[in-house]
mmCIF file of C-alpha atoms in Angstrom:
data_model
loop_
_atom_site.group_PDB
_atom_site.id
_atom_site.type_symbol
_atom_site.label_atom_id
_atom_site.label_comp_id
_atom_site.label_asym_id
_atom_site.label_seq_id
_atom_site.Cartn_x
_atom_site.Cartn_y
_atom_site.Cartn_z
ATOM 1 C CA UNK A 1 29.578 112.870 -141.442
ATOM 2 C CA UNK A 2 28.595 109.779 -139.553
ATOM 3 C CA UNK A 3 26.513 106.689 -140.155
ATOM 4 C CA UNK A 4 24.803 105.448 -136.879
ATOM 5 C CA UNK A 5 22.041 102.923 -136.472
ATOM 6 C CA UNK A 6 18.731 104.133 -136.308
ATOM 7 C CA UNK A 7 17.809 103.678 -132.645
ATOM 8 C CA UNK A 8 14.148 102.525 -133.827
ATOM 9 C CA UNK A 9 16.267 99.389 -135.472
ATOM 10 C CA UNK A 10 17.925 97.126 -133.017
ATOM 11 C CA UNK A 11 18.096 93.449 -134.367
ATOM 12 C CA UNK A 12 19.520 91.827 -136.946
ATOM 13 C CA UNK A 13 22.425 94.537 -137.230
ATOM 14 C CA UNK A 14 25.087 94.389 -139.831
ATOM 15 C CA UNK A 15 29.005 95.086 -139.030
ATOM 16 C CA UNK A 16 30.167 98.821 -139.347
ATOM 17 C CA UNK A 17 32.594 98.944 -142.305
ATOM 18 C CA UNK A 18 34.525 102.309 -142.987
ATOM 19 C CA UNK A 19 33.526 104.205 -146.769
ATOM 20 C CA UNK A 20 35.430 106.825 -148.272
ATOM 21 C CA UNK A 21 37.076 109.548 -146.328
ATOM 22 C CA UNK A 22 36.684 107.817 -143.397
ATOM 23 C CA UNK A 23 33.065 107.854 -143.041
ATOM 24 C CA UNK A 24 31.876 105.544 -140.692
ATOM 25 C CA UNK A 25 28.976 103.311 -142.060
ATOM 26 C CA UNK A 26 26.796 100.857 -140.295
ATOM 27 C CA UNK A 27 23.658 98.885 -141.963
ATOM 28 C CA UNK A 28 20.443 96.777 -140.693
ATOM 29 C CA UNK A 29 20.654 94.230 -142.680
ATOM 30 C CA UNK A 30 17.723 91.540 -142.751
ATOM 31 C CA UNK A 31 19.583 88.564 -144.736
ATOM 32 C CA UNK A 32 17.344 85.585 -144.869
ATOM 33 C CA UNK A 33 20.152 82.977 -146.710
ATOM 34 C CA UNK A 34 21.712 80.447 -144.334
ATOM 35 C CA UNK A 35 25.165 79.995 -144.625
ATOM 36 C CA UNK A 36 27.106 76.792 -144.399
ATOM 37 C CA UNK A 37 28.875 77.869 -140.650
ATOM 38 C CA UNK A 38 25.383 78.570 -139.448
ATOM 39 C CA UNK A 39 24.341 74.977 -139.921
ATOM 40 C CA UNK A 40 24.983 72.844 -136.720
ATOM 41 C CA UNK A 41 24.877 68.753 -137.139
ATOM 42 C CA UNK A 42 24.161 65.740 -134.900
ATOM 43 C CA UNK A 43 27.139 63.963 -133.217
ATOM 44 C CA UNK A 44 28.222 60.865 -135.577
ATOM 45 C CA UNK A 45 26.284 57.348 -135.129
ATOM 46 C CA UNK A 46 27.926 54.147 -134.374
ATOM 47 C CA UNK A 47 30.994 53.298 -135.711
ATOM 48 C CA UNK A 48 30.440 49.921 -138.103
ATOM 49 C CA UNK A 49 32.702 48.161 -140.375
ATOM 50 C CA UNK A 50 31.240 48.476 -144.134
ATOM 51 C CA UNK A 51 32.632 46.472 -147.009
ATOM 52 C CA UNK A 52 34.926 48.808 -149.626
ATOM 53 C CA UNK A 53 32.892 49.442 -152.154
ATOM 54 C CA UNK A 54 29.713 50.839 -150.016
ATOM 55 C CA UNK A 55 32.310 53.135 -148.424
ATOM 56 C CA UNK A 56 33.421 54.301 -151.321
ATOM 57 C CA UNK A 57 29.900 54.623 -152.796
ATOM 58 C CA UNK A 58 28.795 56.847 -149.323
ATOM 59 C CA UNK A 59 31.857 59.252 -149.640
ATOM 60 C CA UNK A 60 31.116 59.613 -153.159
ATOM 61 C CA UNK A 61 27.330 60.179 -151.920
ATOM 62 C CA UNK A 62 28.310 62.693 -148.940
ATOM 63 C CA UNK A 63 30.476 64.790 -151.570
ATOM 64 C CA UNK A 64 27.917 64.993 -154.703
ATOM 65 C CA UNK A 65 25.540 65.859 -151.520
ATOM 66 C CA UNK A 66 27.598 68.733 -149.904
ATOM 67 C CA UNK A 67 27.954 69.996 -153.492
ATOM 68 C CA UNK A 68 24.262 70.093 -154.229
ATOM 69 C CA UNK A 69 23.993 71.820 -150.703
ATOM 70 C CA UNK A 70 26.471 74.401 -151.936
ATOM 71 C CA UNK A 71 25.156 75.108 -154.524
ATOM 72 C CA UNK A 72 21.552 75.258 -153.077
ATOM 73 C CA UNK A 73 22.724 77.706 -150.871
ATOM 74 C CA UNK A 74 24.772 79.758 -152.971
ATOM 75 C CA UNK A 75 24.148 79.097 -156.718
ATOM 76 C CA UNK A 76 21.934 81.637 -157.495
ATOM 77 C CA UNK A 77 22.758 84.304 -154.923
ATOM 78 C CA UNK A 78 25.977 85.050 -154.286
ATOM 79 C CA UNK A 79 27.471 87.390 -151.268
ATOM 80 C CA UNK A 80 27.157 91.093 -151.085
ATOM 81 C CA UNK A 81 30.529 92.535 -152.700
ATOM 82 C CA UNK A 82 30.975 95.663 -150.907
ATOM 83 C CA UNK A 83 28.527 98.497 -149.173
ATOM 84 C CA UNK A 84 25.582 98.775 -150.692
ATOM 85 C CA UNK A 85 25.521 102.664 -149.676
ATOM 86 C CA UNK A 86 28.723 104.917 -149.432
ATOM 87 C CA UNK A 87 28.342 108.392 -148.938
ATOM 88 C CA UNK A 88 31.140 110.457 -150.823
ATOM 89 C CA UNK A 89 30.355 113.840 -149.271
ATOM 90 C CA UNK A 90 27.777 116.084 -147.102
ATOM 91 C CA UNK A 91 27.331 119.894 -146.496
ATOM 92 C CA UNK A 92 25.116 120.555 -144.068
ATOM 93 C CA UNK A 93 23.984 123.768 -142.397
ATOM 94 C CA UNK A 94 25.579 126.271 -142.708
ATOM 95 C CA UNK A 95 25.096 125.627 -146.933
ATOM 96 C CA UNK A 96 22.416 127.427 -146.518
ATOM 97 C CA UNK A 97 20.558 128.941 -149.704
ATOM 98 C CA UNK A 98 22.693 131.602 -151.495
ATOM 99 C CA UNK A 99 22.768 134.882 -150.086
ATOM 100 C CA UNK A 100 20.973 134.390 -147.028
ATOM 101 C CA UNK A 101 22.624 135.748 -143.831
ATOM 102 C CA UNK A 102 20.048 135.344 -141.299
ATOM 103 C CA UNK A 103 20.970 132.734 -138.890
ATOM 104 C CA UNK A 104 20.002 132.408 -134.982
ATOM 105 C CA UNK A 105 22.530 131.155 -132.171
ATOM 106 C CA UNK A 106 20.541 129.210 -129.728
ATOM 107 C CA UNK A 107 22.178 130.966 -126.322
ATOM 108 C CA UNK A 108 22.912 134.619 -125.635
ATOM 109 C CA UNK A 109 26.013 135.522 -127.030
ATOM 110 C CA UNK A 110 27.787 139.219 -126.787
ATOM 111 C CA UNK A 111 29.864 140.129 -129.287
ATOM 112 C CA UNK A 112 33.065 142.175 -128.943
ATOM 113 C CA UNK A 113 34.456 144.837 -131.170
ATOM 114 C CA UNK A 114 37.075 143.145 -131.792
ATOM 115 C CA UNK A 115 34.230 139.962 -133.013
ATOM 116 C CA UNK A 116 32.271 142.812 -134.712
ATOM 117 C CA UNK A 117 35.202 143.885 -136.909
ATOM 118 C CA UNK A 118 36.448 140.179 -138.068
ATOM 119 C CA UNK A 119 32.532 139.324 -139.097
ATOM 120 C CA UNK A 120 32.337 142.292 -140.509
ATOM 121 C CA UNK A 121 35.791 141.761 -142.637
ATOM 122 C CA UNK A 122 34.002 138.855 -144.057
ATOM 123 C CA UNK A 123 30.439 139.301 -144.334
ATOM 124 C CA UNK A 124 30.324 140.963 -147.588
ATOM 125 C CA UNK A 125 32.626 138.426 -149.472
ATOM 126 C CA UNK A 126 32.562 135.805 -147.836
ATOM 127 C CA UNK A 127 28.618 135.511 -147.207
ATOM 128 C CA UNK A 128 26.835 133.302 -144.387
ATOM 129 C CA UNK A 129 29.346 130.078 -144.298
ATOM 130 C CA UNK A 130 32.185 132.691 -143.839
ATOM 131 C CA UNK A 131 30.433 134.343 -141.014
ATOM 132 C CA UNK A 132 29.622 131.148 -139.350
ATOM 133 C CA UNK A 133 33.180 130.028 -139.296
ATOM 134 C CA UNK A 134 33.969 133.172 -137.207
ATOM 135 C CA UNK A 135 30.452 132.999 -135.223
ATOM 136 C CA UNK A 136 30.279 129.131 -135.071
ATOM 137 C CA UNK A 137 27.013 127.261 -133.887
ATOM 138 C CA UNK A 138 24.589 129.184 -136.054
ATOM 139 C CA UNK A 139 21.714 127.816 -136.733
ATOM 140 C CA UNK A 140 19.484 128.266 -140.568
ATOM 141 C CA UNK A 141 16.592 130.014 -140.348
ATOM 142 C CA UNK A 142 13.192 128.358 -141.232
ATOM 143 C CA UNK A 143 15.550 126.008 -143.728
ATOM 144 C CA UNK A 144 18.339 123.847 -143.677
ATOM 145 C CA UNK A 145 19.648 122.779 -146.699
ATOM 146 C CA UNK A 146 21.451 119.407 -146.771
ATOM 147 C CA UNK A 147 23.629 118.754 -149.869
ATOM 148 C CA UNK A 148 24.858 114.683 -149.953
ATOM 149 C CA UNK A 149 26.826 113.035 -152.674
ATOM 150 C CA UNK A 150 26.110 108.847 -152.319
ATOM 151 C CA UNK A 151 27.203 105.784 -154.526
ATOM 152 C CA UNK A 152 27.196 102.173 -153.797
ATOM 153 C CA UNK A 153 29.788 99.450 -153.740
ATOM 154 C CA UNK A 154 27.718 96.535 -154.979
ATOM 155 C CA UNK A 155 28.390 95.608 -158.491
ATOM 156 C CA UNK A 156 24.098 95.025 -158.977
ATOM 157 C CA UNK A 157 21.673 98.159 -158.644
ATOM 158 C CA UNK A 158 20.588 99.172 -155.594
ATOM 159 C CA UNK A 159 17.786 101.387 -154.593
ATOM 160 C CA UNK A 160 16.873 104.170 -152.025
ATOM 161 C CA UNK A 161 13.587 103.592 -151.104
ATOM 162 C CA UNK A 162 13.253 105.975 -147.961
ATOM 163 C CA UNK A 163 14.306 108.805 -146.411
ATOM 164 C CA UNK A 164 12.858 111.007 -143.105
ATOM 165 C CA UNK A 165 14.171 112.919 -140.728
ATOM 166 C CA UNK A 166 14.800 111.516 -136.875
ATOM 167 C CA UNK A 167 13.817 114.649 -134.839
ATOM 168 C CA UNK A 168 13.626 116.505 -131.800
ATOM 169 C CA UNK A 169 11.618 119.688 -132.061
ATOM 170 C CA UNK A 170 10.798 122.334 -129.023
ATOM 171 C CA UNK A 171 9.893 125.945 -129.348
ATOM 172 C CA UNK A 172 12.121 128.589 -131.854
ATOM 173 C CA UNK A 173 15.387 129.162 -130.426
ATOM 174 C CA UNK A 174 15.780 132.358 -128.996
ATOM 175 C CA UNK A 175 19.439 133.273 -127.931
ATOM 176 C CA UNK A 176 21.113 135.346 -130.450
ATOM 177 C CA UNK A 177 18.999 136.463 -133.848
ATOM 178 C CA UNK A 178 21.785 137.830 -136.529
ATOM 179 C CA UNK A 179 19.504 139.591 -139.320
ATOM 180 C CA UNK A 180 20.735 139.775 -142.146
ATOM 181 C CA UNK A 181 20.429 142.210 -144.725
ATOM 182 C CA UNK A 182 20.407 140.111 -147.813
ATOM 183 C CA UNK A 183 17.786 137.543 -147.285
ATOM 184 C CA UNK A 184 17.912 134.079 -149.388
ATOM 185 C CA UNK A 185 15.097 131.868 -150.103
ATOM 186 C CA UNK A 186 15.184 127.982 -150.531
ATOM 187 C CA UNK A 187 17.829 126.735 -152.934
ATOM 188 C CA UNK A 188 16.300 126.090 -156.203
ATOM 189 C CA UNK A 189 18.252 122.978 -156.280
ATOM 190 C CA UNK A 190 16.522 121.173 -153.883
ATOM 191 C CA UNK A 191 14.788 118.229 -154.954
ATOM 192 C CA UNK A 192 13.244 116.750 -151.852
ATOM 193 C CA UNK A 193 12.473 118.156 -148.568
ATOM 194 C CA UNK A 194 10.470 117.269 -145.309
ATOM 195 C CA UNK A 195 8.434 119.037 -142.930
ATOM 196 C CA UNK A 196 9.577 118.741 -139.334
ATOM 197 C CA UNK A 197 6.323 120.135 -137.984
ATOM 198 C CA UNK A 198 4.437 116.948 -139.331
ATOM 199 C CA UNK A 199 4.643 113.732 -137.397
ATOM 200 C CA UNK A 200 6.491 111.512 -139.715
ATOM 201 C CA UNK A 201 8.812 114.161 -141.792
ATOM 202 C CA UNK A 202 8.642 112.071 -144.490
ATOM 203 C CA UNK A 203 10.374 113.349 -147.953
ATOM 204 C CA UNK A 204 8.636 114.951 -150.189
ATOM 205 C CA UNK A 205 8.676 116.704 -153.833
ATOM 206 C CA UNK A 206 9.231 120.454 -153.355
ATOM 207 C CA UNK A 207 5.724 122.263 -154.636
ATOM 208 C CA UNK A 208 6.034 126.063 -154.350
ATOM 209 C CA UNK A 209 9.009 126.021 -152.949
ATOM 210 C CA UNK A 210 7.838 123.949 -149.776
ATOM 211 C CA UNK A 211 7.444 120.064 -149.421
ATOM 212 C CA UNK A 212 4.646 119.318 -150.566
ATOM 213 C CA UNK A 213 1.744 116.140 -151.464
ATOM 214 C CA UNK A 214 2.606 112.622 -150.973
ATOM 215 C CA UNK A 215 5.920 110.699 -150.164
ATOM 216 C CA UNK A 216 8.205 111.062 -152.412
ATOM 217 C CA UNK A 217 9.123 107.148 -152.177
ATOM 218 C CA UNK A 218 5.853 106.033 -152.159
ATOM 219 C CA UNK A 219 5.700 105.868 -155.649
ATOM 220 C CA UNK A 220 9.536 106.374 -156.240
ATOM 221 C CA UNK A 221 12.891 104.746 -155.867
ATOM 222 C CA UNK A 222 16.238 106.406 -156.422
ATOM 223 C CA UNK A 223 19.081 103.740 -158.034
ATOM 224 C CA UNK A 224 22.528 103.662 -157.325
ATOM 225 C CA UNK A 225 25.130 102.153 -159.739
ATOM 226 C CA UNK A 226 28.673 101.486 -158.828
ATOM 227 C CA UNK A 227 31.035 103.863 -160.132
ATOM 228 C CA UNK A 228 28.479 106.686 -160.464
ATOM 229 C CA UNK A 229 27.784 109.273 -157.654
ATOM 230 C CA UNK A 230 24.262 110.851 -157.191
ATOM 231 C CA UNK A 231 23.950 114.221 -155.929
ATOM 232 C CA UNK A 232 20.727 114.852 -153.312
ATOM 233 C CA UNK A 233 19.689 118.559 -151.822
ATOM 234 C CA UNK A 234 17.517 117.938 -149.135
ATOM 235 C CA UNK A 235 15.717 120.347 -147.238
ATOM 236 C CA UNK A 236 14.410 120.630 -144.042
ATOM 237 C CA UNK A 237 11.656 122.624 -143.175
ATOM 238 C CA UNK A 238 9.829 124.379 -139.753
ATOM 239 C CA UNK A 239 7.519 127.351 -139.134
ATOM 240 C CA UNK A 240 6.648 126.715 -135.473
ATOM 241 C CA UNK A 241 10.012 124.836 -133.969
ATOM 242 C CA UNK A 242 13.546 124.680 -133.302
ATOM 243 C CA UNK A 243 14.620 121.296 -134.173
ATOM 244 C CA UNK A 244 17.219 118.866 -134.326
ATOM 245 C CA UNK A 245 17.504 116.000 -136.654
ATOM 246 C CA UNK A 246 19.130 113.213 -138.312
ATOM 247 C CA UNK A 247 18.568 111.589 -141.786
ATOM 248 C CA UNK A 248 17.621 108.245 -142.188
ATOM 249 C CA UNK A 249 17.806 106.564 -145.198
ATOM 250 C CA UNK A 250 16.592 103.380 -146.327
ATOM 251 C CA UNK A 251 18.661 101.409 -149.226
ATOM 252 C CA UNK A 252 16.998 98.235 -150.678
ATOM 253 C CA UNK A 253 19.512 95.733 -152.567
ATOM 254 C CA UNK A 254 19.299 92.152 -153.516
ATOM 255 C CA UNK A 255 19.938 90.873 -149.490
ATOM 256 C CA UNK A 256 17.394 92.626 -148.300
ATOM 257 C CA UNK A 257 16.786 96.706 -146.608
ATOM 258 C CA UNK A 258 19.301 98.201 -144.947
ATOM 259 C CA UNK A 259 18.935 101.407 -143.179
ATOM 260 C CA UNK A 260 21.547 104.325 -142.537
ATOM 261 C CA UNK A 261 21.043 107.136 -140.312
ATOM 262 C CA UNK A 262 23.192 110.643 -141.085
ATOM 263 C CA UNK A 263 24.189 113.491 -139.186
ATOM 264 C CA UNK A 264 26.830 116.221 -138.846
ATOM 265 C CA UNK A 265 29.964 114.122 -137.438
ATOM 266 C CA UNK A 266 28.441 112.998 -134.282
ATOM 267 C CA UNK A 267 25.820 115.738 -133.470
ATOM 268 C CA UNK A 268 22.350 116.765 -135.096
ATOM 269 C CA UNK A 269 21.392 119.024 -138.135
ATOM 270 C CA UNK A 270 20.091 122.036 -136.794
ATOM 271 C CA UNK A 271 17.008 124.712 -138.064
ATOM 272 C CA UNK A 272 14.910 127.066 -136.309
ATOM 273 C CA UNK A 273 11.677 128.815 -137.543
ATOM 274 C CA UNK A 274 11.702 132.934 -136.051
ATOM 275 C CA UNK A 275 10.305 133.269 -132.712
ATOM 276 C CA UNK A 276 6.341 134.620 -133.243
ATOM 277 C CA UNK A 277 5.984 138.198 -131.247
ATOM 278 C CA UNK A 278 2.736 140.383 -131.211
ATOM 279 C CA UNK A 279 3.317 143.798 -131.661
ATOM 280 C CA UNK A 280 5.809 146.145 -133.551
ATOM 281 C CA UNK A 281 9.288 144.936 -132.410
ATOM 282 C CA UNK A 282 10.012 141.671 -134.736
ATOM 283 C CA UNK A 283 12.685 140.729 -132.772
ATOM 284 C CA UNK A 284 11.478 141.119 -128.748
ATOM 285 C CA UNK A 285 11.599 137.410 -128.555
ATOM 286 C CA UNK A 286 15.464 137.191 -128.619
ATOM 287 C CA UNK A 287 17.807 137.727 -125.545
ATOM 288 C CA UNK A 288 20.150 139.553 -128.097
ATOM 289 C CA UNK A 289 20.400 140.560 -132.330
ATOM 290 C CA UNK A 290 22.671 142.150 -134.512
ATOM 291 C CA UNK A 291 21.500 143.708 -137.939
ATOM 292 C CA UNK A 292 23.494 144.408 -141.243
ATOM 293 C CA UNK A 293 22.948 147.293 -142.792
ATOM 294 C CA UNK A 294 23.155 147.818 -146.418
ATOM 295 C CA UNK A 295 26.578 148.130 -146.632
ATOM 296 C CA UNK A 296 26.707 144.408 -145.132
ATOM 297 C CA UNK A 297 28.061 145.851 -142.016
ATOM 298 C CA UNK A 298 26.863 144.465 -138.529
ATOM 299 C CA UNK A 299 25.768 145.810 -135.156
ATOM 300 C CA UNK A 300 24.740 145.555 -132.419
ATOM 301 C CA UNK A 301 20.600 146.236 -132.120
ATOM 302 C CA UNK A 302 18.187 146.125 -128.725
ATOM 303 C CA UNK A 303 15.857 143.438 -129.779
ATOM 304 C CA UNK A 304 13.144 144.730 -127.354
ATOM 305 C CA UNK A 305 12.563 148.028 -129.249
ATOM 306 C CA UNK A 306 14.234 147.620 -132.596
ATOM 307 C CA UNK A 307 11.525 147.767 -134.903
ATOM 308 C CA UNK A 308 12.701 146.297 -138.390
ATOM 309 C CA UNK A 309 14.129 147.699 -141.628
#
């Protein structure tokens, strides 16, 4: 997974540093201390002779000076040691809740029989990451769960004190609707999730099984200690939209807020609410589908008269 700089954040920008496993971080950092190669001086004055003892007395004077200065710039605040946020690991889509095998591909896509038999050598056992790795570009249906393990590097406390999702939403994709036979519903693991039909998509608490009532940071902060990992499930939610997204996360420390932006090695996060049709044929608004039976085997289904289970 990548770090990138929110585009919303453009000044003031940190330099990337590389975390663990070769994640690639960059920071906003907004660092108010001046430091001593910052400071630029006047050109000397006048050369003139001065007896001995005053010259000794004024390099005495500069040094006691340039240590007060030192220490007025430094004493009490010393230099970030390290990253203030690291991010160990992230599954993304498709980790999406257990058991659910419903997943749409956003063009047409016809499936051989020779395609047909390796999903369906899989589907049973290996469930709806397995079936993904042999029909890639699947997108979650109506959720996409986001599982990310982060630490920090400072050797203070730091704080996360924000997190939204950056998105682009359109109508439902409608290429390729695989519906599957065993159908999940959200992970009860996750903790926080955001609604990418509102505005802001703001994080939330879950509240019957949706996010739900104010921000969850408005009133909360989650710490980060070095040497201990915390675990976040995040989900992202849509009814109406297919969207694309990014997290950004905001991490406050004792040089100021930084802010991190995540997404799946380069390219977007990915969910998709189910195309809305009138009438008796739940699946009319796809160019193709495929159905699993209750045996967990696939095939091949005419979305413009199939009429459900």
């Amino acid at each position: 997974m990548k770090f990138r700089r929110s585009q919303s954040e453009v000044a003031d920008s940190g330099s990337a540093t590389a975390g663990p496993g070769g994640h690639a971080v960059s920071g906003i950092h907004h660092d108010h201390r001046i430091y001593a190669d910052h400071v630029t001086y006047a050109g000397p004055p006048p050369k003139r002779k001065a007896p001995t003892g005053v010259v000794a007395a004024g390099v005495a004077g500069v040094l006691v000076a340039g240590a007060a200065a030192v220490w007025f710039l430094f004493g009490w605040e010393s230099r970030p040691d390290g990253s203030a946020f690291v991010v160990q690991s992230v599954t993304g889509p498709p980790g999406s809740p257990s058991g659910d095998r419903t997943f749409v591909l956003e063009d047409r896509r016809k499936l051989s029989s020779s395609e047909l038999d390796a999903i369906n050598s899989v589907s049973n056992a290996g469930g709806r990451q397995a079936l993904v790795e042999v029909v890639p570009g699947g997108v979650p249906e109506d959720v996409a769960t986001i599982v990310m393990t982060v630490s920090t590097e400072r050797s203070e406390e730091v704080r996360i004190t924000g997190i939204r999702a950056l998105k682009e939403c359109g109508t439902p994709f409608d290429g390729t609707y695989f519906d599957g036979y065993s159908q999940g519903n959200v992970d009860a693991n996750v903790e926080i999730g955001m609604n990418l039909d509102s505005p802001e998509a703001l994080a939330q608490p879950i509240i019957a099984k949706r996010p739900a009532g104010e921000p969850f940071f408005k009133k909360n902060s989650l710490p980060l200690t070095a040497g201990k990992s915390t675990t976040l499930t995040i989900g992202a939610f849509t009814s109406r939209h297919g969207c694309s997204f990014r997290l950004e996360v905001k991490v406050t420390a004792s040089d100021g807020e930084s802010t991190y932006v995540v997404d799946d090695h380069g390219q977007p996060f990915k969910v998709t609410s189910k195309v809305a049709v009138a009438g008796k044929f739940p699946l009319a608004g796809y160019q193709a589908a495929y159905m699993q039976d209750e045996t967990y085997g696939w095939q091949s289904v005419d979305p413009s008269t199939f009429e459900g289970r």
